[in-house]
Every structure is written in structure tokens, then in C-alpha cells.
Short mmCIF file of C-alpha atoms in Angstrom, two decimals:
data_model
loop_
_atom_site.label_atom_id
_atom_site.label_comp_id
_atom_site.label_asym_id
_atom_site.label_seq_id
_atom_site.Cartn_x
_atom_site.Cartn_y
_atom_site.Cartn_z
CA MET A 1 -77.30 96.87 179.45
CA SER A 2 -78.42 99.99 179.21
CA LYS A 3 -76.78 101.05 175.94
CA LYS A 4 -76.69 97.60 174.01
CA LYS A 5 -80.87 98.25 174.38
CA LYS A 6 -79.92 101.50 173.29
CA SER A 7 -78.05 100.01 169.96
CA GLN A 8 -80.81 97.81 169.52
CA LEU A 9 -83.73 100.31 169.73
CA THR A 10 -81.19 102.31 167.11
CA ASN A 11 -81.17 99.69 164.59
CA THR A 12 -84.82 98.78 164.65
CA GLN A 13 -85.40 102.50 164.35
CA ILE A 14 -83.34 102.31 161.27
CA ALA A 15 -84.40 98.91 159.72
CA LEU A 16 -88.85 100.64 160.12
CA LEU A 17 -87.09 103.66 158.52
CA SER A 18 -86.02 101.39 155.47
CA VAL A 19 -89.06 99.95 155.19
CA CYS A 20 -91.11 103.25 155.23
CA ILE A 21 -88.49 104.72 152.34
CA LEU A 22 -89.51 101.42 150.41
CA CYS A 23 -93.61 101.58 151.01
CA ALA A 24 -93.05 104.95 150.15
CA GLY A 25 -91.14 104.43 146.54
CA ALA A 26 -93.69 101.69 146.05
CA ILE A 27 -96.76 104.29 146.75
CA MET A 28 -95.04 106.53 143.93
CA LEU A 29 -94.16 104.37 141.85
CA THR A 30 -97.76 103.19 141.89
CA ALA A 31 -99.21 106.66 141.41
CA SER A 32 -96.47 107.31 138.27
CA ILE A 33 -97.69 104.29 136.50
CA MET A 34 -101.46 105.23 137.20
CA PHE A 35 -100.83 108.71 135.78
CA SER A 36 -98.35 107.77 133.14
CA PRO A 37 -99.07 109.30 129.73
CA SER A 38 -98.84 105.99 127.96
CA GLY A 39 -101.25 104.26 129.92
CA ARG A 40 -98.75 101.39 130.18
CA THR A 41 -99.42 98.57 133.28
CA VAL A 42 -95.94 98.23 134.49
CA THR A 43 -94.95 95.57 137.40
CA VAL A 44 -93.25 96.53 140.33
CA ALA A 45 -90.27 93.95 138.88
CA ASP A 46 -90.19 96.89 136.35
CA ALA A 47 -89.93 99.88 138.45
CA PRO A 48 -86.40 101.53 138.46
CA ALA A 49 -84.57 101.07 141.48
CA ALA A 50 -84.53 104.98 142.08
CA LEU A 51 -86.29 107.68 141.01
CA PRO A 52 -84.64 109.85 138.62
CA GLU A 53 -84.53 113.48 139.38
CA GLU A 54 -86.05 114.27 136.33
CA THR A 55 -89.39 113.09 134.44
CA VAL A 56 -89.13 112.69 130.72
CA GLN A 57 -92.44 112.28 129.45
CA THR A 58 -92.62 109.49 126.82
CA PRO A 59 -95.03 111.14 123.97
CA ALA A 60 -97.74 109.44 123.14
CA VAL A 61 -97.79 106.12 120.19
CA PRO A 62 -100.89 106.24 118.35
CA SER A 63 -102.52 103.11 117.98
CA PRO A 64 -102.28 101.61 114.61
CA GLU A 65 -106.26 101.83 113.86
CA ALA A 66 -105.33 105.91 114.60
CA THR A 67 -102.18 105.95 112.32
CA ALA A 68 -103.32 103.78 109.65
CA PRO A 69 -105.91 105.91 107.26
CA ALA A 70 -109.39 106.17 107.20
CA ALA A 71 -111.05 103.87 104.88
CA GLU A 72 -113.37 105.82 102.60
CA LYS A 73 -117.13 104.14 104.06
CA PRO A 74 -118.77 102.78 101.05
CA LYS A 75 -122.03 105.11 100.31
CA THR A 76 -124.89 102.26 100.72
CA GLU A 77 -127.96 103.41 99.51
CA ASN A 78 -131.54 102.74 100.74
CA PRO A 79 -132.53 99.62 98.72
CA LYS A 80 -136.17 100.92 98.67
CA THR A 81 -135.10 104.42 97.42
CA GLU A 82 -133.05 102.60 94.96
CA THR A 83 -135.74 100.13 93.49
CA SER A 84 -137.96 103.02 93.15
CA LYS A 85 -136.05 106.03 91.52
CA THR A 86 -136.29 106.21 87.56
CA PRO A 87 -132.77 105.85 85.92
CA ALA A 88 -131.91 108.51 84.56
CA PRO A 89 -131.98 108.90 80.54
CA GLU A 90 -128.21 107.75 78.80
CA LYS A 91 -127.18 110.99 77.03
CA GLU A 92 -126.67 111.02 73.51
CA PRO A 93 -123.42 111.22 72.45
CA ALA A 94 -122.79 114.45 70.90
CA LYS A 95 -123.18 114.56 67.35
CA PRO A 96 -120.16 115.95 64.93
CA ALA A 97 -120.61 119.60 63.87
CA PRO A 98 -121.97 119.13 59.99
CA ALA A 99 -119.21 120.29 57.63
CA PRO A 100 -119.17 123.74 56.09
CA VAL A 101 -121.48 123.65 53.29
CA PRO A 102 -119.54 125.84 50.48
CA GLN A 103 -120.56 128.65 49.16
CA PRO A 104 -120.61 129.63 45.76
CA GLU A 105 -118.27 132.36 44.54
CA GLN A 106 -119.89 135.44 45.04
CA LYS A 107 -119.36 137.66 41.92
CA PRO A 108 -119.43 141.89 42.08
CA ALA A 109 -122.34 143.15 40.55
CA PRO A 110 -121.35 143.84 37.37
CA ALA A 111 -121.19 147.90 36.65
CA PRO A 112 -123.98 149.47 34.25
CA ARG A 113 -123.69 149.06 30.94
CA TYR A 114 -125.21 153.25 30.75
CA ALA A 115 -125.46 155.94 33.58
CA ALA A 116 -128.89 156.28 34.94
CA GLY A 117 -131.70 157.98 32.77
CA LYS A 118 -128.85 158.04 29.66
CA GLY A 119 -129.50 154.49 28.16
CA PRO A 120 -131.17 153.44 25.40
CA ARG A 121 -134.86 153.35 25.15
CA VAL A 122 -136.64 150.20 25.02
CA VAL A 123 -140.59 150.03 24.73
CA ILE A 124 -142.29 147.04 25.60
CA ILE A 125 -146.17 146.38 23.92
CA LEU A 126 -148.49 143.46 24.53
CA ASP A 127 -150.93 142.80 21.71
CA ASP A 128 -154.37 141.00 21.62
CA GLY A 129 -155.83 142.48 24.65
CA GLY A 130 -159.69 142.19 25.13
CA HIS A 131 -159.50 138.35 24.69
CA ASN A 132 -159.17 137.63 28.42
CA LEU A 133 -159.15 140.20 31.36
CA SER A 134 -157.06 137.44 33.59
CA HIS A 135 -154.52 137.23 31.11
CA LEU A 136 -154.01 141.13 31.09
CA LYS A 137 -153.94 141.78 34.85
CA PRO A 138 -150.20 140.00 35.07
CA PHE A 139 -148.80 142.93 33.04
CA LEU A 140 -150.61 145.74 33.87
CA ASN A 141 -148.60 144.89 37.66
CA ILE A 142 -145.49 145.77 35.95
CA LYS A 143 -144.05 149.07 37.51
CA TYR A 144 -142.50 150.01 34.27
CA PRO A 145 -144.17 151.73 31.25
CA LEU A 146 -145.34 149.63 28.65
CA THR A 147 -148.22 149.24 26.26
CA VAL A 148 -151.21 147.39 26.09
CA ALA A 149 -152.95 147.09 21.81
CA VAL A 150 -156.30 145.98 22.36
CA LEU A 151 -158.10 144.17 19.67
CA PRO A 152 -161.79 146.01 18.95
CA GLN A 153 -165.42 144.23 18.91
CA LEU A 154 -164.41 141.49 21.37
CA ALA A 155 -166.25 140.54 24.11
CA HIS A 156 -163.74 142.44 26.53
CA SER A 157 -162.14 145.19 24.41
CA VAL A 158 -164.19 148.07 26.39
CA GLU A 159 -162.85 146.45 29.87
CA ALA A 160 -159.47 145.85 28.98
CA ALA A 161 -159.31 149.17 27.40
CA LYS A 162 -160.23 151.03 30.94
CA GLN A 163 -158.12 148.89 32.63
CA VAL A 164 -154.95 149.64 31.23
CA ARG A 165 -155.78 153.40 31.34
CA ALA A 166 -156.75 152.90 34.81
CA ALA A 167 -153.32 151.60 35.18
CA GLY A 168 -151.58 154.31 33.51
CA LYS A 169 -150.18 152.14 30.89
CA SER A 170 -150.27 153.39 27.12
CA LEU A 171 -153.37 152.00 25.31
CA MET A 172 -153.23 151.40 21.55
CA LEU A 173 -155.68 150.20 18.99
CA HIS A 174 -155.12 146.71 17.62
CA GLN A 175 -156.10 147.40 14.34
CA PRO A 176 -157.36 143.74 12.31
CA MET A 177 -155.77 143.42 9.17
CA GLN A 178 -156.02 140.64 6.36
CA ALA A 179 -153.43 138.37 6.12
CA VAL A 180 -151.54 137.16 2.81
CA SER A 181 -153.32 133.94 3.80
CA LEU A 182 -157.49 135.12 2.76
CA SER A 183 -158.63 131.88 4.76
CA THR A 184 -156.68 133.66 7.73
CA ASP A 185 -159.76 135.41 9.71
CA PRO A 186 -158.43 138.60 11.03
CA GLY A 187 -161.72 139.40 13.49
CA PRO A 188 -163.97 141.69 14.02
CA GLY A 189 -163.93 145.46 12.82
CA ALA A 190 -161.18 144.39 10.31
CA ILE A 191 -159.95 145.58 7.13
CA LYS A 192 -160.23 143.75 4.15
CA PRO A 193 -158.43 143.92 0.60
CA ASP A 194 -161.49 144.88 -1.35
CA MET A 195 -162.44 147.98 0.71
CA ASP A 196 -162.22 151.74 -0.47
CA PRO A 197 -159.41 153.58 1.23
CA GLU A 198 -161.78 155.94 2.39
CA VAL A 199 -163.73 153.36 4.18
CA ALA A 200 -160.46 151.43 5.36
CA ALA A 201 -159.94 154.43 7.43
CA PHE A 202 -162.75 155.22 8.69
CA THR A 203 -163.27 151.30 10.11
CA MET A 204 -160.52 152.40 12.36
CA LEU A 205 -161.98 155.51 13.50
CA GLN A 206 -165.35 153.30 14.34
CA ASN A 207 -162.75 150.72 16.46
CA ILE A 208 -160.83 154.04 17.85
CA GLY A 209 -163.95 154.93 18.74
CA GLU A 210 -165.31 152.42 20.58
CA ILE A 211 -161.65 151.56 23.18
CA GLY A 212 -160.62 154.85 22.81
CA PRO A 213 -159.39 157.37 23.46
CA VAL A 214 -156.35 155.66 22.27
CA ASP A 215 -152.08 156.70 21.76
CA GLY A 216 -151.89 154.91 18.30
CA VAL A 217 -152.35 151.88 16.33
CA ASN A 218 -150.25 149.16 15.04
CA ASN A 219 -151.85 146.44 13.02
CA HIS A 220 -153.04 142.75 13.73
CA GLU A 221 -152.01 140.74 11.13
CA GLY A 222 -152.10 142.67 8.10
CA SER A 223 -149.40 141.42 5.88
CA LEU A 224 -151.27 141.64 2.84
CA ILE A 225 -153.27 145.22 3.72
CA THR A 226 -149.81 146.46 4.68
CA THR A 227 -148.48 146.40 1.36
CA ASP A 228 -151.26 147.82 -0.17
CA GLU A 229 -150.30 151.34 -0.87
CA ASN A 230 -153.16 153.43 -1.17
CA ILE A 231 -155.07 151.59 1.82
CA MET A 232 -152.17 152.78 3.84
CA ARG A 233 -151.82 156.14 2.42
CA GLN A 234 -155.89 156.96 3.98
CA ILE A 235 -154.80 154.89 7.04
CA LEU A 236 -151.96 157.21 8.08
CA LEU A 237 -153.59 160.46 6.63
CA MET A 238 -156.01 159.50 9.03
CA CYS A 239 -153.76 159.16 11.77
CA ASP A 240 -151.90 162.12 11.37
CA ASP A 241 -155.70 163.96 11.04
CA ASN A 242 -156.15 162.55 15.12
CA GLY A 243 -152.95 163.01 16.73
CA ILE A 244 -152.29 159.03 16.81
CA PHE A 245 -148.91 157.64 15.57
CA PHE A 246 -149.25 153.93 13.72
CA LEU A 247 -146.48 151.66 14.23
CA ASP A 248 -146.00 148.80 11.74
CA SER A 249 -145.96 145.21 13.88
CA ARG A 250 -144.09 144.04 10.51
CA THR A 251 -145.76 140.99 9.64
CA ASN A 252 -144.26 141.29 6.40
CA SER A 253 -140.98 142.53 5.39
CA ALA A 254 -142.41 143.95 1.88
CA SER A 255 -144.52 146.03 3.95
CA VAL A 256 -144.71 149.69 2.38
CA CYS A 257 -145.56 151.44 5.76
CA ARG A 258 -142.54 153.29 5.82
CA SER A 259 -141.75 154.42 2.41
CA VAL A 260 -145.39 156.02 2.38
CA ALA A 261 -144.88 157.90 5.64
CA LYS A 262 -141.89 159.22 4.16
CA ASP A 263 -143.29 160.35 1.46
CA MET A 264 -146.30 162.11 3.21
CA GLY A 265 -143.89 163.84 5.54
CA ILE A 266 -145.53 161.52 8.44
CA ARG A 267 -143.23 159.41 10.78
CA ILE A 268 -143.98 156.48 11.94
CA TYR A 269 -142.60 153.70 14.24
CA GLU A 270 -141.43 150.07 13.35
CA ARG A 271 -141.68 146.68 15.60
CA ASP A 272 -138.21 145.01 16.03
CA ILE A 273 -138.09 142.10 18.39
CA PHE A 274 -141.25 139.41 18.76
CA LEU A 275 -140.73 138.01 22.61
CA ASP A 276 -143.04 135.28 22.35
CA ASN A 277 -142.79 132.93 18.78
CA GLU A 278 -141.72 130.34 21.23
CA LYS A 279 -143.81 129.69 24.49
CA ASP A 280 -140.90 128.83 27.12
CA ALA A 281 -139.03 131.57 29.10
CA ALA A 282 -135.60 130.90 28.37
CA SER A 283 -137.05 131.60 24.43
CA MET A 284 -138.43 135.36 25.89
CA VAL A 285 -135.41 135.58 27.97
CA SER A 286 -132.95 135.30 25.08
CA TYR A 287 -135.40 137.35 22.47
CA PHE A 288 -135.55 140.42 25.08
CA LYS A 289 -131.56 140.33 24.94
CA LYS A 290 -131.51 140.35 21.91
CA GLY A 291 -134.03 143.69 22.21
CA LEU A 292 -131.50 145.18 23.78
CA GLU A 293 -128.62 144.87 21.57
CA VAL A 294 -130.92 146.31 18.76
CA ALA A 295 -131.37 149.67 21.36
CA ASP A 296 -127.49 149.12 21.80
CA LYS A 297 -127.22 149.88 17.92
CA LYS A 298 -129.87 152.08 17.02
CA GLY A 299 -130.76 153.80 20.84
CA SER A 300 -133.88 152.23 21.21
CA VAL A 301 -135.62 149.25 20.41
CA VAL A 302 -139.74 148.31 20.14
CA MET A 303 -140.88 144.82 21.41
CA ILE A 304 -143.96 143.07 21.15
CA GLY A 305 -145.40 140.42 23.16
CA HIS A 306 -148.84 139.09 23.34
CA VAL A 307 -151.29 138.74 26.20
CA TRP A 308 -152.23 135.36 25.91
CA SER A 309 -148.93 134.62 26.73
CA SER A 310 -149.71 135.43 30.18
CA THR A 311 -148.08 134.67 33.77
CA THR A 312 -144.61 133.38 31.53
CA LEU A 313 -144.31 136.39 30.07
CA ALA A 314 -145.29 139.02 32.67
CA ASN A 315 -142.82 136.79 34.79
CA VAL A 316 -140.08 137.04 31.85
CA LEU A 317 -140.45 140.81 31.41
CA LYS A 318 -140.55 141.48 35.72
CA GLU A 319 -136.78 140.26 35.79
CA GLN A 320 -135.19 141.25 32.79
CA MET A 321 -136.46 144.83 32.97
CA ASP A 322 -135.13 144.88 36.38
CA LEU A 323 -131.85 143.69 35.33
CA ALA A 324 -132.02 145.91 32.23
CA ALA A 325 -133.08 149.16 34.37
CA ALA A 326 -129.89 148.63 36.78
CA GLN A 327 -127.99 148.84 33.68
CA GLY A 328 -128.88 151.83 32.57
CA TYR A 329 -131.86 150.91 30.01
CA GLN A 330 -134.76 153.72 30.12
CA PHE A 331 -138.60 151.64 29.58
CA THR A 332 -140.77 154.43 27.81
CA THR A 333 -143.89 154.08 25.41
CA VAL A 334 -143.80 154.75 21.66
CA ASP A 335 -145.19 158.40 21.81
CA LYS A 336 -141.86 159.59 24.02
CA LEU A 337 -139.35 158.15 21.44
#
């Protein structure tokens, strides 16, 4: 009996031990589930029959929200700010660059016609000074040498002569002489055809005394007197005695001044070109260029214009004298020819 009891007790102990083992396994399985990295709930039915010797950690599976790319949140503007914000001005479309303006071909400046200071000499004379001082001023501002011939016994004769000398220009007496047309009045202080030759010469000396000193004399009108040999002989003699030159304005192709002067052994000068027979600038430029052609042939030229052409002729002279000087022409006065 005692052996049988001992056997039963042993069986009981074995049963208890089995229960304990099962309970312990259940507890361990529960702990494993609780601390599983997957966080997945596992029922007792899912539990393995026996624990593996090595526990392999299953990598965490990211949730769909985590694997999906984060959608960019739309920027929401404050409605109040949006309504109060001034809209930015629209940018003007860029203007296309302007097309390049074709430039005229720059021609090289022509080489000087003559060496500096070696070209033909050019004399410019402005007749009829004494009528108007304002017309005279533009000519006095020209930087090149020129000559002004002043009429006698006019309202501005004396003052005009003073201004010419003060400007460093050459001064001449523009002696009035009778024209072929007797109805033409040459003005005060004129030499008339009925005058004695000595009276005519004395009249000229009186006029010089009014506006002088002068470098020379030329005739105003005078198409009749310059054909009178006796009067012109006395005029040329008086000029020679007083150390002044005479210039024939050549108002008459029949003038005897040259032949009388040659007979007397006196040097005189003559006008080659009138600059302002026409009053427009283009014509004046044309006459000036013709004068340079005369200078090319003769070595010198005497060109005569008039003070009453004022600004038009003065502007032409400034421009053309600059161009001519760049080509080597020399500007001078009659007494230096």
C-alpha cells in the first residue's frame, strides 16, 4: 500500500510540474507578445508549440501613412492679408532692342592741298562799312585777317573805322566815285566827272582824314571815273605820295587804272571775285570756291563782299575760311600781297 501511494504521489507531482511548465510558457509567451517590436496582438492559438532557441526580431513594417510621400500642404494665405494686399504691378514686356541706325561712311579728310604757310594768298575785303554797326560786328569776330572798306561822311563812318582798327583788321577808305549812270548817287564825299583832277584827289584826302589812318583806298561805284585817265592819274599819285595803296574794284571792264599805274611805275591791285552778287549762302560758297581756283592759278586772289550781307556772308566766310586754311591757303591783307 505504501508503494502504491508513493507511485500516485509521484504521478501527481508530475502532473503539477507539467501544469507549472505550461503556465510558465504561457507567461513567457505573453511577455514576448507584449514586448514584440511589431506591436501585433497574438492570441494563445497563435503561440508556437515550443519556444525557438533564437529569437529573430522581425523588422518593423512601416504603416501606409509612413510609406506614402508626404503631400505638400497647400499654403493658405490669411484672407485678411490677401484682401488688403496691393496686387503687384504687371511687368511690362521687354522692349526689343532698337535696330542699329546705319551710320554714313566716314570719309577720311582730304590731304592738305598745300603745305602749311605755303599755299596761295587770299584777301577778303568787306565794302560799304559805315551804314550799320550791327552788320559789321559778325565780320570783326572772324579770326582770320580781313579788310573793311568804310564809306566817308555817314552816320557811323568814324565809329566803324574805330571798331575795325580795334579788332585788329585792315582799314580802307571806300571812296565814292560817279558811275556811268549819272542817275546813280554814289553818296557823300564822291568824286564827280566834272571835278578838276587835283580837287578830286584833295576830296579823297579829306575823306581819309575823317576815318584814317587807312592802309589803302578802293572805289565805291566809279564805273565812270575809273575810265577817266586824268583823274585816276592824280588819284594814284596822291596815294603813292601818302604811302597807301589803291585797289581797283573793277566795276567797269574798261577801267584805265592798270594802264595808268603801269605808265607811272606804281603798283596797284584789282578785285578778282565779288562774293555776294546773289544773296543766298549757296551762291556765296560757290563764288568763294571760284576765288580759290583763281588763287591756284595766280598765286593770290582778292575777293570782295559787302557789310550789308551781314550774318549770311559772315557765316559763309567763317566756314569756308576754316576749310581753306586746312588746305594750306593763307589769308592776308592787300598791303602784304
